[in-house]
């Protein structure tokens, strides 16, 4: 936002109307001095005066912030640019989705915004609606769970956010970019650069050691070798897998493999980590360790995690749960700092409400 340009534009529009500064000030019920300050770029109109000022000068709010007339064909593009600029000024550049040193930010910033998405698959027997008008936001540093019966659309939703598939309708904004629009040929690069995956089948390469598996994600991002080594060692220490870095995936336990997948996902500092049933194949001790790791990453590193789970215990570690049914989000539950046990009971209650008494809970 260029305050001087805005001031000059106010002055120009005022003169085009044949008004003095005093006349404009009178119309707005303020002092001449205030108008003079705007016009010389020394101050900006008060929030409450923006709208009446635009009406008097016969300009739009976008034009006022741009400090110029905006021809009709460019209106939409320009309007979006200005909005981003105003938001960026307002929030501060570094808070817009970037991870900060020293923990989660105090102002919640939506990392992910899913906007009215629907997905219809085409099959031999006709169209299959999998998602219907789904909308939600996820803020940076939060750990969000998705629950719902089989066939309710959880994997479809995750695949759309993972850019593995495209929505039939709607937008998915990740840090301000509509990822539903990314062309097919750019999606793999986008995933490597911006997303982390922790799926039930570990997706580790059996011919590489644990160290190499984690390092691979970074090598693809063209990070220098010394930096790669430091990141791998640091991440491994955090996830308590330093002692197995030289082993191969088939030589370590399921829990360790899953923590390795987790290390690989977080090492690249992704915008969001997507986890589909990450605890599904783990014993309860290993599951607990993985969930503790997820919680710590969100709380201390400002990581953002979206996890599909059937497991109420796993869900009770989240900050928020979205309940899906028949391709829609039917309910949401916020933990609001409650104890895990209390949240566990709340989730059970909500599942019974949304899916009936006969649900197989585990
Ligand atoms: P969930 O992960 O909750 O079990 P899914 O997202 O896998 O649910 O499936 C939602 C609905 O979409 C189901 O009715 C399923 O049969 C259908 N579906 C999923 N994938 C496809 C596909 N590739 N082609 C046709 N139908 C699909
Ligand atoms: Mg599924």
PDB file of C-alpha atoms and ligand atoms in Angstrom, residues 154-155 276 308, ligand 2:
ATOM      1  CA  UNK A 154     -12.462 -39.221   4.123  1.00  0.00           C
ATOM      2  CA  UNK A 155      -9.900 -40.594   1.686  1.00  0.00           C
ATOM      3  CA  UNK A 276      -4.398 -41.319   6.665  1.00  0.00           C
ATOM      4  CA  UNK A 308      -7.985 -39.342   9.181  1.00  0.00           C
TER       5      UNK A 308
HETATM    6 MG1  LIG B   2     -10.569 -44.312   3.320  1.00  0.00          MG
END
